[in-house]
Amino acid sequence: MVFLRCEAVRWVDDEPQPGLVEVRFTDAHHQQWAFIDKWPVFSGDDLTPDSRYPVEVGVLCDVLTAGTSDTAKISITPWGLESLEGETEFEVRTDQLTTS
């Protein structure tokens, strides 16, 4: 499994259970993207309203194509996730990807 490294930046709401968090990352073109979803969708520690944000988390992704030696095109659809703008595919730096 491959994960995109991101940061949970804030607790959004307790409902729906088990609670929503906002997660952000910056792509290979320096554009920042955000997601809001239930915290278990993101790998890492259990998140709560009292967690010390920002917290590093991961988003499960599929690598679609390797770009240059230091970029890759990914899809975040394995969890049905999409950015607040409705995007599901991004070009990211390969150092933003991890297998743990």
CSV table of N, CA and C in Angstrom, one decimal:
chain,number,residue,atom,x,y,z
A,1,MET,N,0.8,-1.2,0.0
A,1,MET,CA,0.0,0.0,0.0
A,1,MET,C,0.9,1.2,0.0
A,2,VAL,N,0.4,2.3,-0.7
A,2,VAL,CA,1.1,3.5,-0.8
A,2,VAL,C,0.3,4.6,-0.2
A,3,PHE,N,0.9,5.5,0.6
A,3,PHE,CA,0.2,6.6,1.3
A,3,PHE,C,0.8,7.9,0.9
A,4,LEU,N,0.0,8.9,0.7
A,4,LEU,CA,0.4,10.3,0.5
A,4,LEU,C,0.6,10.9,1.9
A,5,ARG,N,1.8,11.5,2.2
A,5,ARG,CA,2.0,12.2,3.4
A,5,ARG,C,1.2,13.5,3.4
A,6,CYS,N,0.4,13.7,4.4
A,6,CYS,CA,-0.4,15.0,4.6
A,6,CYS,C,-0.3,15.4,6.0
A,7,GLU,N,-1.0,16.5,6.3
A,7,GLU,CA,-1.1,17.0,7.7
A,7,GLU,C,-2.6,17.2,8.0
A,8,ALA,N,-3.0,16.6,9.1
A,8,ALA,CA,-4.3,17.0,9.7
A,8,ALA,C,-4.1,18.3,10.4
A,9,VAL,N,-4.9,19.3,9.9
A,9,VAL,CA,-4.7,20.7,10.4
A,9,VAL,C,-5.7,21.1,11.5
A,10,ARG,N,-6.9,20.5,11.5
A,10,ARG,CA,-7.9,20.9,12.5
A,10,ARG,C,-9.0,19.8,12.6
A,11,TRP,N,-9.6,19.8,13.8
A,11,TRP,CA,-10.8,19.0,14.0
A,11,TRP,C,-11.9,19.9,13.5
A,12,VAL,N,-12.8,19.3,12.6
A,12,VAL,CA,-13.9,20.1,12.0
A,12,VAL,C,-15.2,20.0,12.8
A,13,ASP,N,-15.6,18.7,13.2
A,13,ASP,CA,-16.8,18.5,13.9
A,13,ASP,C,-16.9,17.1,14.5
A,14,ASP,N,-17.7,17.0,15.5
A,14,ASP,CA,-17.9,15.7,16.1
A,14,ASP,C,-18.9,14.8,15.3
A,15,GLU,N,-19.7,15.4,14.5
A,15,GLU,CA,-20.7,14.7,13.7
A,15,GLU,C,-20.4,14.8,12.3
A,16,PRO,N,-20.6,13.8,11.5
A,16,PRO,CA,-21.0,12.5,11.9
A,16,PRO,C,-19.8,11.7,12.6
A,17,GLN,N,-20.3,10.8,13.5
A,17,GLN,CA,-19.3,10.0,14.2
A,17,GLN,C,-18.4,9.2,13.3
A,18,PRO,N,-17.2,9.0,13.5
A,18,PRO,CA,-16.4,9.3,14.8
A,18,PRO,C,-15.8,10.7,14.8
A,19,GLY,N,-16.2,11.6,13.9
A,19,GLY,CA,-15.6,13.0,13.9
A,19,GLY,C,-14.9,13.2,12.6
A,20,LEU,N,-14.9,14.5,12.2
A,20,LEU,CA,-14.3,15.0,10.9
A,20,LEU,C,-13.1,15.8,11.2
A,21,VAL,N,-12.1,15.6,10.3
A,21,VAL,CA,-10.8,16.4,10.4
A,21,VAL,C,-10.6,17.0,9.0
A,22,GLU,N,-9.9,18.1,9.0
A,22,GLU,CA,-9.4,18.7,7.7
A,22,GLU,C,-7.9,18.3,7.6
A,23,VAL,N,-7.6,17.8,6.4
A,23,VAL,CA,-6.3,17.4,6.0
A,23,VAL,C,-5.8,18.1,4.8
A,24,ARG,N,-4.5,18.5,4.8
A,24,ARG,CA,-4.0,19.3,3.6
A,24,ARG,C,-2.7,18.7,3.2
A,25,PHE,N,-2.4,19.0,1.9
A,25,PHE,CA,-1.1,18.7,1.3
A,25,PHE,C,-0.8,19.7,0.2
A,26,THR,N,0.4,19.8,-0.2
A,26,THR,CA,0.8,20.7,-1.3
A,26,THR,C,1.4,19.8,-2.4
A,27,ASP,N,0.9,19.9,-3.6
A,27,ASP,CA,1.3,19.1,-4.7
A,27,ASP,C,2.6,19.5,-5.3
A,28,ALA,N,3.1,18.8,-6.4
A,28,ALA,CA,4.4,19.1,-7.0
A,28,ALA,C,4.4,20.4,-7.7
A,29,HIS,N,3.3,21.1,-7.9
A,29,HIS,CA,3.2,22.4,-8.5
A,29,HIS,C,2.9,23.5,-7.5
A,30,HIS,N,3.1,23.2,-6.2
A,30,HIS,CA,3.0,24.1,-5.1
A,30,HIS,C,1.5,24.6,-4.9
A,31,GLN,N,0.6,23.8,-5.3
A,31,GLN,CA,-0.8,24.1,-5.0
A,31,GLN,C,-1.3,23.3,-3.8
A,32,GLN,N,-1.9,24.0,-2.9
A,32,GLN,CA,-2.4,23.3,-1.7
A,32,GLN,C,-3.8,22.8,-1.9
A,33,TRP,N,-4.0,21.5,-1.4
A,33,TRP,CA,-5.3,20.9,-1.5
A,33,TRP,C,-5.8,20.5,-0.1
A,34,ALA,N,-7.1,20.4,0.1
A,34,ALA,CA,-7.6,20.0,1.4
A,34,ALA,C,-8.7,19.0,1.2
A,35,PHE,N,-8.9,18.2,2.2
A,35,PHE,CA,-9.9,17.2,2.3
A,35,PHE,C,-10.6,17.3,3.7
A,36,ILE,N,-11.8,17.0,3.8
A,36,ILE,CA,-12.5,16.9,5.1
A,36,ILE,C,-13.2,15.5,5.0
A,37,ASP,N,-12.9,14.7,6.0
A,37,ASP,CA,-13.5,13.4,6.1
A,37,ASP,C,-13.4,12.8,7.5
A,38,LYS,N,-14.0,11.7,7.8
A,38,LYS,CA,-13.9,11.1,9.1
A,38,LYS,C,-12.4,10.7,9.3
A,39,TRP,N,-12.0,10.9,10.6
A,39,TRP,CA,-10.5,10.8,10.9
A,39,TRP,C,-10.0,9.4,10.6
A,40,PRO,N,-10.8,8.3,10.7
A,40,PRO,CA,-10.2,6.9,10.4
A,40,PRO,C,-9.8,6.7,9.0
A,41,VAL,N,-10.2,7.6,8.1
A,41,VAL,CA,-9.8,7.5,6.6
A,41,VAL,C,-8.4,7.7,6.5
A,42,PHE,N,-7.8,8.5,7.4
A,42,PHE,CA,-6.4,8.9,7.3
A,42,PHE,C,-5.5,8.0,8.2
A,43,SER,N,-4.4,7.5,7.7
A,43,SER,CA,-3.5,6.7,8.5
A,43,SER,C,-2.8,7.5,9.5
A,44,GLY,N,-2.4,6.9,10.6
A,44,GLY,CA,-1.6,7.6,11.7
A,44,GLY,C,-2.3,7.4,13.0
A,45,ASP,N,-2.0,8.3,13.9
A,45,ASP,CA,-2.6,8.2,15.3
A,45,ASP,C,-4.0,8.5,15.3
A,46,ASP,N,-4.7,8.0,16.3
A,46,ASP,CA,-6.1,8.4,16.5
A,46,ASP,C,-6.2,9.9,16.7
A,47,LEU,N,-7.1,10.5,16.0
A,47,LEU,CA,-7.3,12.0,16.2
A,47,LEU,C,-8.5,12.3,17.0
A,48,THR,N,-8.4,13.4,17.8
A,48,THR,CA,-9.5,13.8,18.6
A,48,THR,C,-9.6,15.4,18.5
A,49,PRO,N,-10.6,16.0,19.1
A,49,PRO,CA,-10.6,17.4,19.1
A,49,PRO,C,-9.4,18.0,19.9
A,50,ASP,N,-8.9,17.2,20.8
A,50,ASP,CA,-7.8,17.7,21.7
A,50,ASP,C,-6.4,17.4,21.1
A,51,SER,N,-6.3,16.7,20.0
A,51,SER,CA,-5.0,16.4,19.4
A,51,SER,C,-4.3,17.7,19.2
A,52,ARG,N,-3.0,17.7,19.2
A,52,ARG,CA,-2.1,18.9,18.9
A,52,ARG,C,-1.9,18.9,17.4
A,53,TYR,N,-2.6,19.8,16.8
A,53,TYR,CA,-2.6,20.0,15.3
A,53,TYR,C,-1.5,21.0,15.0
A,54,PRO,N,-0.8,20.8,13.8
A,54,PRO,CA,-1.0,19.8,12.8
A,54,PRO,C,-0.4,18.5,13.2
A,55,VAL,N,-1.0,17.4,12.6
A,55,VAL,CA,-0.5,16.0,12.9
A,55,VAL,C,-0.3,15.3,11.5
A,56,GLU,N,0.9,14.7,11.4
A,56,GLU,CA,1.2,14.0,10.1
A,56,GLU,C,0.3,12.8,10.0
A,57,VAL,N,-0.4,12.6,8.8
A,57,VAL,CA,-1.2,11.5,8.5
A,57,VAL,C,-0.9,11.1,7.1
A,58,GLY,N,-1.5,10.0,6.7
A,58,GLY,CA,-1.4,9.5,5.3
A,58,GLY,C,-2.7,9.2,4.7
A,59,VAL,N,-2.8,9.4,3.4
A,59,VAL,CA,-3.9,9.1,2.6
A,59,VAL,C,-3.6,8.0,1.7
A,60,LEU,N,-4.4,6.9,1.7
A,60,LEU,CA,-4.1,5.7,0.8
A,60,LEU,C,-4.3,6.2,-0.6
A,61,CYS,N,-3.4,5.8,-1.5
A,61,CYS,CA,-3.5,6.3,-2.8
A,61,CYS,C,-3.0,5.2,-3.8
A,62,ASP,N,-3.3,5.3,-5.0
A,62,ASP,CA,-2.8,4.5,-6.1
A,62,ASP,C,-1.9,5.4,-6.9
A,63,VAL,N,-0.7,4.8,-7.3
A,63,VAL,CA,0.2,5.5,-8.2
A,63,VAL,C,-0.2,5.2,-9.6
A,64,LEU,N,-0.6,6.2,-10.3
A,64,LEU,CA,-1.0,6.0,-11.7
A,64,LEU,C,0.1,5.9,-12.7
A,65,THR,N,1.0,6.9,-12.6
A,65,THR,CA,2.2,7.0,-13.5
A,65,THR,C,3.3,7.7,-12.8
A,66,ALA,N,4.5,7.2,-13.1
A,66,ALA,CA,5.7,7.9,-12.6
A,66,ALA,C,5.9,9.1,-13.6
A,67,GLY,N,6.1,10.3,-13.1
A,67,GLY,CA,6.4,11.4,-13.9
A,67,GLY,C,7.9,11.5,-14.1
A,68,THR,N,8.5,12.6,-13.8
A,68,THR,CA,9.9,12.7,-13.9
A,68,THR,C,10.5,11.8,-12.8
A,69,SER,N,11.8,11.8,-12.6
A,69,SER,CA,12.3,11.0,-11.5
A,69,SER,C,11.9,11.3,-10.1
A,70,ASP,N,11.4,12.5,-10.0
A,70,ASP,CA,11.0,12.9,-8.6
A,70,ASP,C,9.5,13.3,-8.5
A,71,THR,N,8.6,12.9,-9.5
A,71,THR,CA,7.2,13.2,-9.4
A,71,THR,C,6.4,11.9,-9.8
A,72,ALA,N,5.2,11.9,-9.3
A,72,ALA,CA,4.3,10.8,-9.7
A,72,ALA,C,2.9,11.3,-9.7
A,73,LYS,N,2.1,10.7,-10.6
A,73,LYS,CA,0.6,11.0,-10.6
A,73,LYS,C,-0.1,10.0,-9.8
A,74,ILE,N,-0.9,10.5,-8.8
A,74,ILE,CA,-1.6,9.6,-7.9
A,74,ILE,C,-3.1,9.8,-8.0
A,75,SER,N,-3.8,8.8,-7.5
A,75,SER,CA,-5.3,8.9,-7.3
A,75,SER,C,-5.6,8.6,-5.9
A,76,ILE,N,-6.5,9.3,-5.3
A,76,ILE,CA,-6.9,9.1,-3.9
A,76,ILE,C,-8.2,8.4,-3.8
A,77,THR,N,-8.6,7.7,-4.8
A,77,THR,CA,-10.0,7.1,-4.9
A,77,THR,C,-10.1,5.8,-4.1
A,78,PRO,N,-9.0,5.2,-3.6
A,78,PRO,CA,-9.2,3.9,-2.8
A,78,PRO,C,-10.2,4.0,-1.7
A,79,TRP,N,-10.3,5.2,-1.0
A,79,TRP,CA,-11.2,5.4,0.1
A,79,TRP,C,-12.4,6.2,-0.4
A,80,GLY,N,-12.5,6.5,-1.7
A,80,GLY,CA,-13.6,7.4,-2.1
A,80,GLY,C,-13.5,8.8,-1.8
A,81,LEU,N,-12.2,9.2,-1.5
A,81,LEU,CA,-11.9,10.6,-1.1
A,81,LEU,C,-11.7,11.5,-2.3
A,82,GLU,N,-12.1,12.8,-2.1
A,82,GLU,CA,-11.8,13.8,-3.1
A,82,GLU,C,-11.5,15.1,-2.4
A,83,SER,N,-10.8,16.0,-3.1
A,83,SER,CA,-10.5,17.3,-2.5
A,83,SER,C,-11.7,18.1,-2.3
A,84,LEU,N,-11.6,19.2,-1.6
A,84,LEU,CA,-12.8,20.1,-1.5
A,84,LEU,C,-13.2,20.6,-2.8
A,85,GLU,N,-12.3,20.7,-3.8
A,85,GLU,CA,-12.6,21.1,-5.1
A,85,GLU,C,-13.1,20.0,-6.0
A,86,GLY,N,-13.2,18.8,-5.5
A,86,GLY,CA,-13.7,17.6,-6.3
A,86,GLY,C,-12.7,16.9,-7.0
A,87,GLU,N,-11.4,17.2,-6.8
A,87,GLU,CA,-10.3,16.5,-7.5
A,87,GLU,C,-9.9,15.2,-6.9
A,88,THR,N,-9.5,14.2,-7.7
A,88,THR,CA,-9.1,12.9,-7.1
A,88,THR,C,-7.7,12.5,-7.6
A,89,GLU,N,-7.1,13.2,-8.6
A,89,GLU,CA,-5.8,12.9,-9.1
A,89,GLU,C,-4.9,14.1,-9.0
A,90,PHE,N,-3.6,13.8,-8.6
A,90,PHE,CA,-2.7,14.9,-8.3
A,90,PHE,C,-1.3,14.4,-8.7
A,91,GLU,N,-0.5,15.4,-9.1
A,91,GLU,CA,0.9,15.1,-9.3
A,91,GLU,C,1.7,15.6,-8.1
A,92,VAL,N,2.4,14.6,-7.5
A,92,VAL,CA,3.1,14.9,-6.2
A,92,VAL,C,4.6,14.6,-6.3
A,93,ARG,N,5.3,15.1,-5.4
A,93,ARG,CA,6.8,14.7,-5.3
A,93,ARG,C,6.8,13.3,-4.8
A,94,THR,N,7.8,12.5,-5.3
A,94,THR,CA,7.9,11.1,-4.8
A,94,THR,C,8.3,11.0,-3.3
A,95,ASP,N,8.9,12.1,-2.8
A,95,ASP,CA,9.2,12.0,-1.4
A,95,ASP,C,8.0,12.3,-0.5
A,96,GLN,N,6.9,12.6,-1.1
A,96,GLN,CA,5.6,12.7,-0.3
A,96,GLN,C,4.9,11.3,-0.2
A,97,LEU,N,5.4,10.3,-0.8
A,97,LEU,CA,4.8,9.0,-0.8
A,97,LEU,C,5.6,8.1,0.2
A,98,THR,N,4.8,7.2,0.8
A,98,THR,CA,5.4,6.3,1.8
A,98,THR,C,4.7,5.0,1.7
A,99,THR,N,5.3,3.9,2.2
A,99,THR,CA,4.6,2.6,2.3
A,99,THR,C,4.3,2.2,3.7
A,100,SER,N,4.4,3.2,4.6
A,100,SER,CA,4.1,2.9,6.0
A,100,SER,C,3.2,4.0,6.6
